[in-house]
CSV table of C-alpha atoms in Angstrom, one decimal:
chain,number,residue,atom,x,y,z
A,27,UNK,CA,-26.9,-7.7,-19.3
A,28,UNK,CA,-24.1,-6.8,-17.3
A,29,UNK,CA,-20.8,-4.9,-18.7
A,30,UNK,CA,-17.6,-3.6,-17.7
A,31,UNK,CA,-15.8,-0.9,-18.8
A,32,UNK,CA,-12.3,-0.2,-18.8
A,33,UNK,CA,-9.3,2.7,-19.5
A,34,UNK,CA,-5.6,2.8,-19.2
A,35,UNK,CA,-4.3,3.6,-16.4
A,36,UNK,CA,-2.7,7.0,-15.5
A,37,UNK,CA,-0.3,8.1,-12.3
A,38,UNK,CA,-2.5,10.5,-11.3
A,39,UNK,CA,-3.4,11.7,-7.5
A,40,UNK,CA,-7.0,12.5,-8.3
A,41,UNK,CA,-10.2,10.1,-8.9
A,42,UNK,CA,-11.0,9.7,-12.2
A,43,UNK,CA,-14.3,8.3,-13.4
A,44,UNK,CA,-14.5,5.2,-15.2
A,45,UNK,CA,-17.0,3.8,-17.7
A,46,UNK,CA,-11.4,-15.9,-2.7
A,47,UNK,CA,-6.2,-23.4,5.9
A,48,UNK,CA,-7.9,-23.5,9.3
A,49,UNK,CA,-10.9,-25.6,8.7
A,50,UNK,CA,-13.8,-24.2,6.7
A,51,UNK,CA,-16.3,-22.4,8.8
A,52,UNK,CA,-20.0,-22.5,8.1
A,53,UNK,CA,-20.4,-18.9,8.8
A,54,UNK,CA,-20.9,-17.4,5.0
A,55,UNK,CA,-24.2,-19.2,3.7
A,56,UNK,CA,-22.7,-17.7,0.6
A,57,UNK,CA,-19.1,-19.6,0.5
A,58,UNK,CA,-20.0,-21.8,-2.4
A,59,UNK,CA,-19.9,-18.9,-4.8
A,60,UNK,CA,-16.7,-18.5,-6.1
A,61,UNK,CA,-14.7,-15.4,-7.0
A,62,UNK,CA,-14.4,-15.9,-10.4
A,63,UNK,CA,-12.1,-14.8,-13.7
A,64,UNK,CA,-13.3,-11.6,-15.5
A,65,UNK,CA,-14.7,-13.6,-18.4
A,66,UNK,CA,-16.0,-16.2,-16.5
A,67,UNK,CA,-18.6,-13.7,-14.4
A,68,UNK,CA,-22.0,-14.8,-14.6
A,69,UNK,CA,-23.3,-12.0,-13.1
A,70,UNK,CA,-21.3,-9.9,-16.1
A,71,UNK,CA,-18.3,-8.3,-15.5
A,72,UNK,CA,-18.1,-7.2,-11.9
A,73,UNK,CA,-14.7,-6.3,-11.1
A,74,UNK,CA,-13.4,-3.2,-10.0
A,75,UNK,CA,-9.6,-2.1,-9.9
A,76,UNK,CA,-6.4,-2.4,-11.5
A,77,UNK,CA,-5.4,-5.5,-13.6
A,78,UNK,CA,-1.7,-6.1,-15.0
A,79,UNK,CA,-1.6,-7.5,-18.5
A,80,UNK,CA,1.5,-9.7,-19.8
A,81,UNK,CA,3.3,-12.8,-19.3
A,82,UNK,CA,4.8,-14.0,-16.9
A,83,UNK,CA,3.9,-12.1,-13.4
A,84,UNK,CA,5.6,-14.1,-9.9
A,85,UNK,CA,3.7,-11.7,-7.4
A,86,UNK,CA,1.5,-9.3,-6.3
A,87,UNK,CA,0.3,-7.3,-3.0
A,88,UNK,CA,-1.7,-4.7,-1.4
A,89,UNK,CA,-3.4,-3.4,1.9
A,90,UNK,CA,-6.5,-2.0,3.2
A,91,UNK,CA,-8.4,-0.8,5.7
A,92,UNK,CA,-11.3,-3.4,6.5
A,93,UNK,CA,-14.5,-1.1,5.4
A,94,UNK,CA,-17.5,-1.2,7.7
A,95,UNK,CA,-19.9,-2.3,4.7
A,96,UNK,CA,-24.0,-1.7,5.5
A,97,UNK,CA,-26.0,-4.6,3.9
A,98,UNK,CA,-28.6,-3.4,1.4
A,99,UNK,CA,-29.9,-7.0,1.0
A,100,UNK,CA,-28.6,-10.5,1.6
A,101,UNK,CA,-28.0,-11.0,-1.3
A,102,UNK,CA,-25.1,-8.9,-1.1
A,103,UNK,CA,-21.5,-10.4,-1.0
A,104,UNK,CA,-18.2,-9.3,-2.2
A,105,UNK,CA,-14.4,-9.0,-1.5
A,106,UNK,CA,-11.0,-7.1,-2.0
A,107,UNK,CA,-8.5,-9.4,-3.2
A,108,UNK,CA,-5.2,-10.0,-5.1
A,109,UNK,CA,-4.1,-12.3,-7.5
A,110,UNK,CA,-2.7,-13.6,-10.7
A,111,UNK,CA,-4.6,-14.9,-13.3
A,112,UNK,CA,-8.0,-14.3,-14.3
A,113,UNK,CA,-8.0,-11.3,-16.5
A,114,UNK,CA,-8.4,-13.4,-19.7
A,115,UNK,CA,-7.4,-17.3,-18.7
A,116,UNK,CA,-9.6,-19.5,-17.0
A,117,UNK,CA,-7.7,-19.3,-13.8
A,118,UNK,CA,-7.4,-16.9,-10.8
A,119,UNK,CA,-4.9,-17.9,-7.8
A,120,UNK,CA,-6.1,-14.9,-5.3
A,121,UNK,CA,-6.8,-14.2,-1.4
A,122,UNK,CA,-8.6,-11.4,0.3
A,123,UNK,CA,-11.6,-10.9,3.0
A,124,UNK,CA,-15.2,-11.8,1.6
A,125,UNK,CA,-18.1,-9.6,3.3
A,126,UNK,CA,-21.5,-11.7,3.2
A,127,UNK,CA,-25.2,-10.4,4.0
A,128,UNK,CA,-26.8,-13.3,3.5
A,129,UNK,CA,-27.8,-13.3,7.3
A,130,UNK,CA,-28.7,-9.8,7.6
A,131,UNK,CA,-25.7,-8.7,8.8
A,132,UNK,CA,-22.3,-8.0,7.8
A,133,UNK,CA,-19.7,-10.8,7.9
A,134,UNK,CA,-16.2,-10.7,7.5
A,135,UNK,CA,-14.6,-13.7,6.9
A,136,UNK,CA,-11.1,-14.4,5.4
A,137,UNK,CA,-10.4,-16.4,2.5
A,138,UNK,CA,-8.4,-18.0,-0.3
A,139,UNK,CA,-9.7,-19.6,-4.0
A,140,UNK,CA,-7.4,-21.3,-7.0
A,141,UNK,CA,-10.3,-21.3,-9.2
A,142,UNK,CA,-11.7,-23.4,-10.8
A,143,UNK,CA,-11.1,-25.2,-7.1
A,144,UNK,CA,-14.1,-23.8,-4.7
A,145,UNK,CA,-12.9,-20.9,-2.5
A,146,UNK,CA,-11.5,-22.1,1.3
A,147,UNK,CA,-12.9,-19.6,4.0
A,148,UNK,CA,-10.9,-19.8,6.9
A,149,UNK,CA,-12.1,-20.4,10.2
A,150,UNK,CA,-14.2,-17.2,11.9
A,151,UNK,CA,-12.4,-18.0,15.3
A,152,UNK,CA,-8.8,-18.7,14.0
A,153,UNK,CA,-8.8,-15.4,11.8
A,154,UNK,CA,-11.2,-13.0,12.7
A,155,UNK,CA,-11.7,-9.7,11.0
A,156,UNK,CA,-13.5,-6.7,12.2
A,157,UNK,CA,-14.0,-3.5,10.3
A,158,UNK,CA,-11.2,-1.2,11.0
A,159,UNK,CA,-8.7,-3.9,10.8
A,160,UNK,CA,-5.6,-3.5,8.8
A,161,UNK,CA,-5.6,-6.2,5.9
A,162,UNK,CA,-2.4,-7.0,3.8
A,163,UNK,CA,-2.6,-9.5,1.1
A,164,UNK,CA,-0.4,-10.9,-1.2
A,165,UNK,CA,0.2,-13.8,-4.0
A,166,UNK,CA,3.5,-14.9,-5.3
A,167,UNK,CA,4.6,-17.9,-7.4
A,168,UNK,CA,7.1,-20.1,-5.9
A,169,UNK,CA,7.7,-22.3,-9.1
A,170,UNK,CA,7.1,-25.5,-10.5
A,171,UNK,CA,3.6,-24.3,-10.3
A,172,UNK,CA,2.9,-23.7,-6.8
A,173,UNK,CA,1.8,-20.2,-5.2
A,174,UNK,CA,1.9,-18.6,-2.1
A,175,UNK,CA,-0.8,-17.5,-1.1
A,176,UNK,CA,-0.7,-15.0,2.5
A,177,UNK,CA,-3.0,-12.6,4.2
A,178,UNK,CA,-2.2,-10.8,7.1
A,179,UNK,CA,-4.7,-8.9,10.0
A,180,UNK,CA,-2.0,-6.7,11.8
A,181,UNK,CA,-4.7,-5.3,13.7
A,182,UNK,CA,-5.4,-8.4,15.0
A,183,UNK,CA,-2.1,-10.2,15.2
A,184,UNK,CA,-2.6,-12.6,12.8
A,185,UNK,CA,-1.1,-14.0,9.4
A,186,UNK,CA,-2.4,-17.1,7.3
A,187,UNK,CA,-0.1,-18.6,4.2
A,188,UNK,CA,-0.6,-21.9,2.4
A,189,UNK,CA,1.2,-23.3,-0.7
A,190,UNK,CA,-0.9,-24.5,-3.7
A,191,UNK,CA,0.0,-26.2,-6.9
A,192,UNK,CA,-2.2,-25.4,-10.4
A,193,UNK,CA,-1.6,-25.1,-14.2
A,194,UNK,CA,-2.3,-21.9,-14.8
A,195,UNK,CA,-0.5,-18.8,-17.5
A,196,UNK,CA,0.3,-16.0,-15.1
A,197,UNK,CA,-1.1,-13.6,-17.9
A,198,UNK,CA,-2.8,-10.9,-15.5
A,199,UNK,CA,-1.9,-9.7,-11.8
A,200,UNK,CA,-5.0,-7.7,-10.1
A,201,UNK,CA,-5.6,-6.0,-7.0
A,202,UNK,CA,-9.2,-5.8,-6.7
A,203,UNK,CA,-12.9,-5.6,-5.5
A,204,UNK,CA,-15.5,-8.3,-6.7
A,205,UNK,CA,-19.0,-9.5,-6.1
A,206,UNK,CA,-20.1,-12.7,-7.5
A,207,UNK,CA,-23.9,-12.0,-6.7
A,208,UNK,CA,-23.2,-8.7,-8.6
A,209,UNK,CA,-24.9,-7.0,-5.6
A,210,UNK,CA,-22.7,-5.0,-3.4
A,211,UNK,CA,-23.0,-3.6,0.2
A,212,UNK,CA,-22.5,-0.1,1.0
A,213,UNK,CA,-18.4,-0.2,1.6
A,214,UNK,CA,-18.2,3.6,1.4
A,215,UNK,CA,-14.4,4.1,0.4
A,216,UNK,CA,-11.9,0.9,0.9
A,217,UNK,CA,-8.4,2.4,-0.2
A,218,UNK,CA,-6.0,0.1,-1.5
A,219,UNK,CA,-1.9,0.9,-0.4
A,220,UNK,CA,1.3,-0.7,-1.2
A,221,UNK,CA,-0.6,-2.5,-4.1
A,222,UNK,CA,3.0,-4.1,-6.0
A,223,UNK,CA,3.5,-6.5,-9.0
A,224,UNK,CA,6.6,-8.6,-9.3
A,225,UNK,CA,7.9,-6.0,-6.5
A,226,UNK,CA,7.4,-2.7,-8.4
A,227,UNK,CA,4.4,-0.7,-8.3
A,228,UNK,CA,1.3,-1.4,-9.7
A,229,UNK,CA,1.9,1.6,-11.8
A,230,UNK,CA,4.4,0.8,-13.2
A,231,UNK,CA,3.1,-2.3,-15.0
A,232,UNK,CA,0.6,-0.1,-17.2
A,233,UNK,CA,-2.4,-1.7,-15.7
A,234,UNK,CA,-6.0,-1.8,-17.0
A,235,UNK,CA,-8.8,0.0,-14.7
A,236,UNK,CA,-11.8,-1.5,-14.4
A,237,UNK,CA,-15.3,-0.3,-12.7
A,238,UNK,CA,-18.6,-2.9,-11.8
A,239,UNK,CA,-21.7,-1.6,-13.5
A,240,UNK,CA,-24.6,-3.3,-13.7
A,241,UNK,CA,-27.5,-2.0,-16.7
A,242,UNK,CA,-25.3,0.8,-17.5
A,243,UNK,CA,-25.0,2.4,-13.8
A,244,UNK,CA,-21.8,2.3,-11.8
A,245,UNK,CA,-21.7,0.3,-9.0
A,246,UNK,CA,-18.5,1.6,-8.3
A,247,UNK,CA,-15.8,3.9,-8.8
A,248,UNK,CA,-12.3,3.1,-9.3
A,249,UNK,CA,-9.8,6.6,-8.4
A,250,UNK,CA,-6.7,7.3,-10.2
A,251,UNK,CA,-3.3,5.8,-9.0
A,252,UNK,CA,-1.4,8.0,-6.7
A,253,UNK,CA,1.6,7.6,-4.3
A,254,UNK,CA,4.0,6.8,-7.1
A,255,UNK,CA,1.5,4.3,-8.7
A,256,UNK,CA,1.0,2.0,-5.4
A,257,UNK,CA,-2.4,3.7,-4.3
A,258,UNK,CA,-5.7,3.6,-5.3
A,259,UNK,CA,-10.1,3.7,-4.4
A,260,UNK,CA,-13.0,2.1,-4.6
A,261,UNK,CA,-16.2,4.3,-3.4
A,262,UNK,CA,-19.4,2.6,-3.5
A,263,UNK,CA,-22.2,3.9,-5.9
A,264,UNK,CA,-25.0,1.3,-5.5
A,265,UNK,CA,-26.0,-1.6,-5.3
């Protein structure tokens, strides 16, 4: 059985180790998994990061550094995201870059989910992303229950934002790393920057760190926040 473990998080400079548009493309064989609340995780509970507990969030953000991931298997698939929602409701609202091995190889493909709704990829063509690209994502609620949702590949000169409507309890705002096969590909070290809820740092809501582990080994490794509580990593363990 899969598990999670968790601890509070600390402003603290050094790691510390820890216990989902343009039209659809048919690139991902994988893209009817979804990216799924914590609870909801088949697979067990496969996030890694920081989650925000509370009421009431309006909006989150981060950036990244597209890793170059090396597929173990094809059944490996996962993706840094943010969002709001999830870490205890039965909704996430979230956007990020999904990496699928199902063909072998390493794809990259961009994408947005307001789960329970099946996750949109967009269009391979329309918004590549290559590894080295500069990623910046972000969520915000515009009211009336409709959300933002906006990712942006400076590298490649590219932004994609799209307005949704859902009932959900803004409860939980999360930057993080997820794989709903609960099989990762070697990432290395993917650094999350600028990671902000409702406009402060992440920090500074007291947030919740979480690593993926799978039969009591780490899949992952979730650092300590530094740069005033906006900066944090994930280094890949196993798979």
């Amino acid at each position: 059985m899969r598990r999670f473990l968790i601890r509070v998080a600390t402003l603290s400079a050094a790691a510390a180790t820890l216990v989902v548009p343009a039209a659809p493309s048919t690139a991902a064989a994988a893209q009817g998994l979804s990216f799924r609340p914590l609870q909801y995780n088949t697979n067990g509970y496969n996030w890694g990061g920081y989650a925000a507990t509370g009421s009431g969030f309006s909006s989150v953000s981060a950036s990244w550094t597209e890793p170059d991931a090396t597929c173990n298997s094809t059944n490996d698939l996962y993706a840094p995201w943010v969002g709001i929602d999830g870490y205890g409701s039965s909704t996430v609202e979230q956007t990020g870059v999904a990496t699928d091995c199902s063909s072998g190889s390493p794809v990259n493909q961009a994408w947005y989910e307001m789960y329970p709704a099946s996750p949109v990829y967009l269009s391979l063509s329309s918004y590549p992303v290559s590894a080295g690209d500069h990623i910046t994502a972000s969520v915000t609620y515009a009211g009336s229950s409709r959300y933002t949702l906006k990712l942006t590949d400076s590298s490649r000169g590219w932004t994609y934002s799209t307005t949704k409507s859902l009932s959900a309890q803004r409860t939980s705002a999360e930057v993080i790393i997820e794989s709903p096969t609960g099989s990762y590909p070697d990432f290395g070290t993917l650094n999350f920057t600028s990671a902000t809820v409702n406009g402060k740092s992440l920090g500074s809501s007291g947030p919740v760190a979480l690593d993926p582990s799978s039969n009591g080994a780490y899949e992952a490794s979730t650092s300590g926040l530094g740069s005033g509580g906006t900066s944090f990593s994930e280094t890949f363990l196993q798979e």
